[in-house]
Short mmCIF file of C-alpha atoms in Angstrom, two decimals:
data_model
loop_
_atom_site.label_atom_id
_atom_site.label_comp_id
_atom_site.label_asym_id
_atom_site.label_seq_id
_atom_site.Cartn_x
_atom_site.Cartn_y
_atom_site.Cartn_z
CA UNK Q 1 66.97 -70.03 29.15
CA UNK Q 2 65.08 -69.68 32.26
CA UNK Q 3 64.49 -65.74 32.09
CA UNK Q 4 60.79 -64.28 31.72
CA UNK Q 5 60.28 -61.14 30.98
CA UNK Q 6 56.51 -61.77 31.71
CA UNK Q 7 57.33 -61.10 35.67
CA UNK Q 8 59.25 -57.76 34.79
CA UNK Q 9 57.75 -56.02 32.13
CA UNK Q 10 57.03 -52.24 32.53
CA UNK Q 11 59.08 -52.03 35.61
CA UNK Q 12 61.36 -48.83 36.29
CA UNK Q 13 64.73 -50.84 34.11
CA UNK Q 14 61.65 -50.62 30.90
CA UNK Q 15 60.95 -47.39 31.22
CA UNK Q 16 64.18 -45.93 31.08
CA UNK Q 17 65.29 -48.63 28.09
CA UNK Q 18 62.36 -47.84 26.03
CA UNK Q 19 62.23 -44.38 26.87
CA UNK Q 20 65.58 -43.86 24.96
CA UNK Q 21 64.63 -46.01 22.40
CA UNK Q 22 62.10 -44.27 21.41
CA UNK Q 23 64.25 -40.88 21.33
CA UNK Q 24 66.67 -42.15 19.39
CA UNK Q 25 63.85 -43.31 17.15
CA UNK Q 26 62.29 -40.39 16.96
CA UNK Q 27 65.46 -38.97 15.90
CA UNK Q 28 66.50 -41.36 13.34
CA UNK Q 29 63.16 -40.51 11.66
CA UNK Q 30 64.00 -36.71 11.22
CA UNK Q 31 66.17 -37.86 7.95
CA UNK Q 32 63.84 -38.93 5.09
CA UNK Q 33 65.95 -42.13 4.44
CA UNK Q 34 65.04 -45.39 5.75
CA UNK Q 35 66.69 -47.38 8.90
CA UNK Q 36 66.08 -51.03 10.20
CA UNK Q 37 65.76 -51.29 14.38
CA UNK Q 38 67.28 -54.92 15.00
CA UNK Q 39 66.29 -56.04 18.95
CA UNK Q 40 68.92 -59.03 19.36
CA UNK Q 41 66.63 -60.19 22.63
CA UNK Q 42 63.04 -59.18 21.78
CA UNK Q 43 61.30 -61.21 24.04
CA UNK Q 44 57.19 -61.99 23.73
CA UNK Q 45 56.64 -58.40 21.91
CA UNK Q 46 53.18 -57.64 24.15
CA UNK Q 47 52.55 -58.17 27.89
CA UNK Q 48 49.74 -58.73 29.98
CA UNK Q 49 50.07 -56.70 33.30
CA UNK Q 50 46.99 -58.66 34.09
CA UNK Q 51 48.73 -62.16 34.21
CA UNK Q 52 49.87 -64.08 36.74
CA UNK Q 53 53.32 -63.20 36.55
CA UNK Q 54 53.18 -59.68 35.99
CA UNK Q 55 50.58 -59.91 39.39
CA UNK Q 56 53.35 -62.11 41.05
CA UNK Q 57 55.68 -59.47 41.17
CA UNK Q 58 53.68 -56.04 40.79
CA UNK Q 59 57.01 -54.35 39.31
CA UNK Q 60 55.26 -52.42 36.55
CA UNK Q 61 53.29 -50.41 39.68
CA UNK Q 62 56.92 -49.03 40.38
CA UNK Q 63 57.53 -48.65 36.90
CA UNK Q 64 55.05 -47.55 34.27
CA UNK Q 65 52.69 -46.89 36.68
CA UNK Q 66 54.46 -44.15 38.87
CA UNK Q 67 54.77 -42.57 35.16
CA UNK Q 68 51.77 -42.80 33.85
CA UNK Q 69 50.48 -40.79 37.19
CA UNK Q 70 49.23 -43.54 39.70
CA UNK Q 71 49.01 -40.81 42.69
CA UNK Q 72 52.50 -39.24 41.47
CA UNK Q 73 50.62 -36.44 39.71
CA UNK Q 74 51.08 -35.23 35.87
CA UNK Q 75 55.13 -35.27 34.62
CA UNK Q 76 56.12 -31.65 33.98
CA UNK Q 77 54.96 -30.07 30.23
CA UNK Q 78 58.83 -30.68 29.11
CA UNK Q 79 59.51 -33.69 30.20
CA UNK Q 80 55.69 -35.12 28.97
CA UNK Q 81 57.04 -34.40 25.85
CA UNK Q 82 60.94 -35.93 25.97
CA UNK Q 83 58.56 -39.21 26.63
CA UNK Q 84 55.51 -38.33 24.28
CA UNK Q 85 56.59 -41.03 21.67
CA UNK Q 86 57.44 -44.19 24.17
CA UNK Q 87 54.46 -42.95 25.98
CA UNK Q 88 51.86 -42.65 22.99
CA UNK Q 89 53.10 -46.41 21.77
CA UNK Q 90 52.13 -47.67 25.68
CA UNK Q 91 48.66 -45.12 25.34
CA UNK Q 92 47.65 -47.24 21.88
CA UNK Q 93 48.45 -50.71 23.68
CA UNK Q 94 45.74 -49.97 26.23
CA UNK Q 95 43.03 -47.86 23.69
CA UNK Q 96 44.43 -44.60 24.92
CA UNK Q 97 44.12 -45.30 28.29
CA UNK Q 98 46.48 -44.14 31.08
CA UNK Q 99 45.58 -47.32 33.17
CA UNK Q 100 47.81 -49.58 31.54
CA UNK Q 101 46.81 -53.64 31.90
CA UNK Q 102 48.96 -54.22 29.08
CA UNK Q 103 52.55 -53.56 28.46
CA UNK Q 104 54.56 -53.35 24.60
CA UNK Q 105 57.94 -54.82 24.55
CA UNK Q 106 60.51 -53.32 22.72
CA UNK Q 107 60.05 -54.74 19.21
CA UNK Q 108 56.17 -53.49 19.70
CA UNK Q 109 57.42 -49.89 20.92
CA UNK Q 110 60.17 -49.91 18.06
CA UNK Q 111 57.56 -51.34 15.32
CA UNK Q 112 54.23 -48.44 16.38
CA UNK Q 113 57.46 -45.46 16.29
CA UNK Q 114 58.51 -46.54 12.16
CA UNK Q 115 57.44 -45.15 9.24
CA UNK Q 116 56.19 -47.29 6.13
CA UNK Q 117 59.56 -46.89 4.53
CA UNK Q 118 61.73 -48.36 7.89
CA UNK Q 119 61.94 -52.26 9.20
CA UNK Q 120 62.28 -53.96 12.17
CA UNK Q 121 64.31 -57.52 12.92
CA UNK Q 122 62.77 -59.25 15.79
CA UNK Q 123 65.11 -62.17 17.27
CA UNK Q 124 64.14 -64.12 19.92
CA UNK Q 125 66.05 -67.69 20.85
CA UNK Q 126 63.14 -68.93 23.29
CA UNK Q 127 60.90 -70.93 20.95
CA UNK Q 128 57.83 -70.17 23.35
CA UNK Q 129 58.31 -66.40 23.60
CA UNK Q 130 59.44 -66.19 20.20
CA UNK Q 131 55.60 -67.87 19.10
CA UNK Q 132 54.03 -64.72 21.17
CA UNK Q 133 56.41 -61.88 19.22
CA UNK Q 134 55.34 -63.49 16.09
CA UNK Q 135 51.95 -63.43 16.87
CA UNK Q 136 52.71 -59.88 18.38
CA UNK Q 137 54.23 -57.84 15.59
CA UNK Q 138 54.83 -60.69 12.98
CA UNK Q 139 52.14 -60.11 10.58
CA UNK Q 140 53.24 -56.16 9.93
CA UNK Q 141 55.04 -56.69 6.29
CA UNK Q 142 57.84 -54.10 7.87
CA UNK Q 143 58.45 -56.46 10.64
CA UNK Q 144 60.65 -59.86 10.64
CA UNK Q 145 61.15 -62.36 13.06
CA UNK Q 146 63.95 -64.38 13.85
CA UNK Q 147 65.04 -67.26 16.21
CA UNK Q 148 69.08 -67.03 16.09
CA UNK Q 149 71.53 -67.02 19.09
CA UNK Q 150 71.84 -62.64 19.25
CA UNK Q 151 75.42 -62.77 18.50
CA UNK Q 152 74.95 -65.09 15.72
CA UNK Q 153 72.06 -62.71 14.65
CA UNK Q 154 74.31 -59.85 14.65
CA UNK Q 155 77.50 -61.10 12.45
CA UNK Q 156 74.28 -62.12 9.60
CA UNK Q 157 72.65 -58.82 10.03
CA UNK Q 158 74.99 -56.49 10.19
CA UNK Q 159 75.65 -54.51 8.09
CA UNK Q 160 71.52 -53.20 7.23
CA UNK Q 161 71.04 -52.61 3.79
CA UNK Q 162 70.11 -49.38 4.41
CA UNK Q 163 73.01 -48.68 6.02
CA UNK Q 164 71.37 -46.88 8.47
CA UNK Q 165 70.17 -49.00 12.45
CA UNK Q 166 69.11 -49.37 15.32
CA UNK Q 167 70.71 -52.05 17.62
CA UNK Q 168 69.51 -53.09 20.51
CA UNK Q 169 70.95 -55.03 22.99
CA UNK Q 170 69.23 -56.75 25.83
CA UNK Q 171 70.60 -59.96 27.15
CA UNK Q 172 68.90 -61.62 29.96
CA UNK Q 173 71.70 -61.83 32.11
CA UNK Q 174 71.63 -65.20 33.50
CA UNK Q 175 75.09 -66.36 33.32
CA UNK Q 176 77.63 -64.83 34.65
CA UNK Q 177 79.89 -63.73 32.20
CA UNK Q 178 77.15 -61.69 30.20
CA UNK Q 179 79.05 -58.59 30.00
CA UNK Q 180 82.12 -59.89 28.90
CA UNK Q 181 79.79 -61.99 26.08
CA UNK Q 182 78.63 -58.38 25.76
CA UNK Q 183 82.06 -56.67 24.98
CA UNK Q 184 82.90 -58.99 22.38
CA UNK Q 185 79.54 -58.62 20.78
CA UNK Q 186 79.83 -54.63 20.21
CA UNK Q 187 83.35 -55.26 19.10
CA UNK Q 188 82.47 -57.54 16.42
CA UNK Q 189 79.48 -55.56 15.54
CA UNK Q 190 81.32 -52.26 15.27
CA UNK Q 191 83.81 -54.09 13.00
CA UNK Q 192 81.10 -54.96 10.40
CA UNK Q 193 78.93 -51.86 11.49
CA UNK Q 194 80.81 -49.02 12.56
CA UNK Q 195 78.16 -46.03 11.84
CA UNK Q 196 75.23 -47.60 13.59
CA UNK Q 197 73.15 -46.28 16.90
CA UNK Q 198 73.91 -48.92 19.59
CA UNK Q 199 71.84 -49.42 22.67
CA UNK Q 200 73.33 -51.92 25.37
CA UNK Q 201 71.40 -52.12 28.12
CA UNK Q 202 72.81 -54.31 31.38
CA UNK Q 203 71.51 -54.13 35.09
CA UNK Q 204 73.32 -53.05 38.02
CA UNK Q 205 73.71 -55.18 41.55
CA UNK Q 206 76.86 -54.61 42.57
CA UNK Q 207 78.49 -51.47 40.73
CA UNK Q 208 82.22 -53.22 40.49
CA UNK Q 209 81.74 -55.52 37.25
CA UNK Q 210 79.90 -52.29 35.68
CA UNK Q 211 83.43 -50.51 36.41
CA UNK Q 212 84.92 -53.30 34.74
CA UNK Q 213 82.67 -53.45 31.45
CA UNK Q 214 83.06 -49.26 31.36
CA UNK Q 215 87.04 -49.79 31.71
CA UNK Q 216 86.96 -52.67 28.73
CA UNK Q 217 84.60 -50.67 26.78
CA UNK Q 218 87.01 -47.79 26.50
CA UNK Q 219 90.28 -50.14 25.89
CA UNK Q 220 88.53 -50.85 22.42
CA UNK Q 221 87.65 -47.47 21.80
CA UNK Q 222 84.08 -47.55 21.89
CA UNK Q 223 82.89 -44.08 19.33
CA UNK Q 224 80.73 -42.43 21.21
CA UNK Q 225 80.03 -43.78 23.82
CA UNK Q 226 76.83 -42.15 26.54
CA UNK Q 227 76.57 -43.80 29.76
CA UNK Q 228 72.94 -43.59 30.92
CA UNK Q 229 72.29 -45.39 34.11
CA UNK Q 230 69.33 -45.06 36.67
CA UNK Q 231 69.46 -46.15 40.45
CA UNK Q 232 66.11 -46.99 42.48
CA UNK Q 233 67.89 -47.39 45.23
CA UNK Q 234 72.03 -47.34 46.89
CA UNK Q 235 73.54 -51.04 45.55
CA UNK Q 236 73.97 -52.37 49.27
CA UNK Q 237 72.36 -55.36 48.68
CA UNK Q 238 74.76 -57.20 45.48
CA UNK Q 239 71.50 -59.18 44.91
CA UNK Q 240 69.04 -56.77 44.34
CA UNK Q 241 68.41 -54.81 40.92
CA UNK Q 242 69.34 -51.87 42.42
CA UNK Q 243 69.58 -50.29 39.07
CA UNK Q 244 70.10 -50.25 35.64
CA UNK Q 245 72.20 -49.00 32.45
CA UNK Q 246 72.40 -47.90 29.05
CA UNK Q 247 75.66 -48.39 26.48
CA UNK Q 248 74.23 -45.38 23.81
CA UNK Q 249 77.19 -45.52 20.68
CA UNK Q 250 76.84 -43.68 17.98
CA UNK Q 251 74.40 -41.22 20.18
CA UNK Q 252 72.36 -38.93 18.77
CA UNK Q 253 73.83 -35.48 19.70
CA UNK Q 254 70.67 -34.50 21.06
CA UNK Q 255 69.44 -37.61 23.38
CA UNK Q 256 72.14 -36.11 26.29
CA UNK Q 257 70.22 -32.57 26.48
CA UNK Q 258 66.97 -34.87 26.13
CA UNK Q 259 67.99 -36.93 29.09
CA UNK Q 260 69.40 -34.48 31.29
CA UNK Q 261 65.66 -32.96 31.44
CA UNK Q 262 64.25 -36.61 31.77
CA UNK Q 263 66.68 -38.62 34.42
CA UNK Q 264 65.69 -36.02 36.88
CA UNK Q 265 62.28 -36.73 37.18
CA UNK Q 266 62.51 -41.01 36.30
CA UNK Q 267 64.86 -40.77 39.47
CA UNK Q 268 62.02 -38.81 41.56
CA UNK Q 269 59.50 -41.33 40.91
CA UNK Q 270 61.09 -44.40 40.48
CA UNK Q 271 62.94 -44.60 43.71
CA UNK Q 272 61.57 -47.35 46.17
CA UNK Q 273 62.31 -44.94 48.95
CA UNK Q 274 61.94 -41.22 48.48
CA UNK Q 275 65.03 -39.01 47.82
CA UNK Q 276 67.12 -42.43 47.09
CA UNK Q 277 67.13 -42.40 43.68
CA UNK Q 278 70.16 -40.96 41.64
CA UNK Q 279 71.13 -40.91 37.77
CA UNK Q 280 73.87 -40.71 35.39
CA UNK Q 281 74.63 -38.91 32.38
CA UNK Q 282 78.07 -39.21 30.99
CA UNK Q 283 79.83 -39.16 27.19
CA UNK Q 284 83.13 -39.74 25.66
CA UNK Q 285 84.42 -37.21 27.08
CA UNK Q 286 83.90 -37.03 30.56
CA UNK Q 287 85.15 -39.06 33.50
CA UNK Q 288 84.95 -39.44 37.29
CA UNK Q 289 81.29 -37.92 37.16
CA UNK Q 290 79.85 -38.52 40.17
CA UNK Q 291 75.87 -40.34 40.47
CA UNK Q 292 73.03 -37.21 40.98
CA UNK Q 293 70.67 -37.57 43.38
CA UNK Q 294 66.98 -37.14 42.60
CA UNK Q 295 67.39 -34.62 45.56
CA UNK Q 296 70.23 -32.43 44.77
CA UNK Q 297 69.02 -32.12 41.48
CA UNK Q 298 66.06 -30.49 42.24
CA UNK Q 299 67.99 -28.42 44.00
CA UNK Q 300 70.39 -27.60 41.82
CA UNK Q 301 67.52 -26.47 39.10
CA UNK Q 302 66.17 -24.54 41.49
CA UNK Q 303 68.74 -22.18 42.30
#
């Protein structure tokens, strides 16, 4: 495993991933009975924006910057607070500072959102990265942390003995058949875990393998199923992160009205050039739904 999330972290595909986690957190924690958050891929757990990798690349100044307000101005009162909970965990990582110089991962996000009463799995296969998560959210008693293949992780996890969870998916994507590896993942998982929330998050480069995985996906009758996917910029260059996605099953029935407020504005800021960012917003039920603009949705709302 080559990947570092140490270059990336914070950058616009973060926001949007731990944006939604932390809504479907927040809703999880509106029933009184506890729920385990497993993060198959959890990576180092804290970040230094400050280091030389995150310096290398600068991608959490397009990311977590733009939304924290570096010269892009406050969000809008409704959409402050959609993000209020992802945002308050990345506020208490910096002292309650909006000047972030450093950046929680996922199982650090996941771990500051749970009550005494709910538990988080950590896995992480890199022995290196997995050292800094344990050192990063290890020593909470609610937290465990684990050094398994993910998929192996999953089929001895699954099902939580609270029978209520969180998974979330986040493969690196460095070989090539990732989102195949993906497909038969969820449909193992769903076979010893049908009634849990599922986040799957995968990148987008060129749009025609994310056809593909949509196209599996509903061959095995995914329940569900909310397509959530954010574009910085058109995929004309197969090469480029041009954008990324979110696999929500199991969603909660509110996170699509939630988002529908939110993409619009993570699409305004986020673009690399203005007016080229677009979003998507589709469930179970819907097909052939075209990409929005961050353009004609503002003005769409403001007719």
């Amino acid at each position: 495993m080559n990947y570092r999330h140490s270059y990336h972290a914070g950058n616009f595909a973060d926001v949007l991933k731990h944006a939604v986690l932390a809504r479907v957190i927040a809703y999880m924690k509106q029933k009184e009975a506890p729920f385990r958050v497993i993060d198959t891929h959890a990576g180092a757990g804290r970040y230094a924006l400050t280091s030389p990798q995150a310096e290398k690349t600068g991608e959490w100044l397009g990311g977590i910057g733009r939304i924290l307000g570096a010269g892009t101005g406050p969000l809008p009162p409704a959409v402050e607070r959609l993000l209020a909970p992802y945002l308050d965990a990345v506020r208490q990582a910096n002292g309650g500072s909006d000047t972030p110089q450093r950046y929680p991962g996922s199982p650090a996000i996941a771990l500051s959102l749970l009550r005494p009463q709910d538990a988080l799995v950590a896995n992480e296969l890199h022995p290196e990265e997995r050292r800094l998560l344990q050192q990063a959210v290890g020593r909470d008693r609610r937290a465990k942390v684990m050094g398994l293949d993910a998929w192996v992780a999953l089929k001895a996890l699954l099902p939580p003995k609270e029978r209520r969870g969180v998974i979330l998916i986040d493969p690196p994507f460095e070989v090539r058949d990732e989102l195949a590896r993906v497909q038969e993942g969820l449909a193992q998982s769903l076979r010893r875990f049908a009634g849990g929330v599922y986040v799957v998050w995968y990148p987008i480069k060129d749009p025609r393998p994310v056809a593909r995985f949509h196209a599996a996906l509903r061959k095995l009758a995914v329940p569900k199923p909310l397509i959530v996917e954010l574009m910085v910029q058109p995929p004309t260059d197969a090469e480029r992160l041009n954008g990324c996605g979110l696999l929500v099953i199991n969603a909660p029935y509110t996170l699509k009205d939630e988002l529908s407020s939110i993409l619009p504005e993570l699409s305004r800021r986020l673009a690399v050039v203005a007016s080229a960012g677009s979003f998507r917003l589709e469930s179970s039920n819907e097909t052939g739904i075209p990409r929005v603009s961050a353009a004609k949705r503002r003005t769409r709302t403001s007719t």
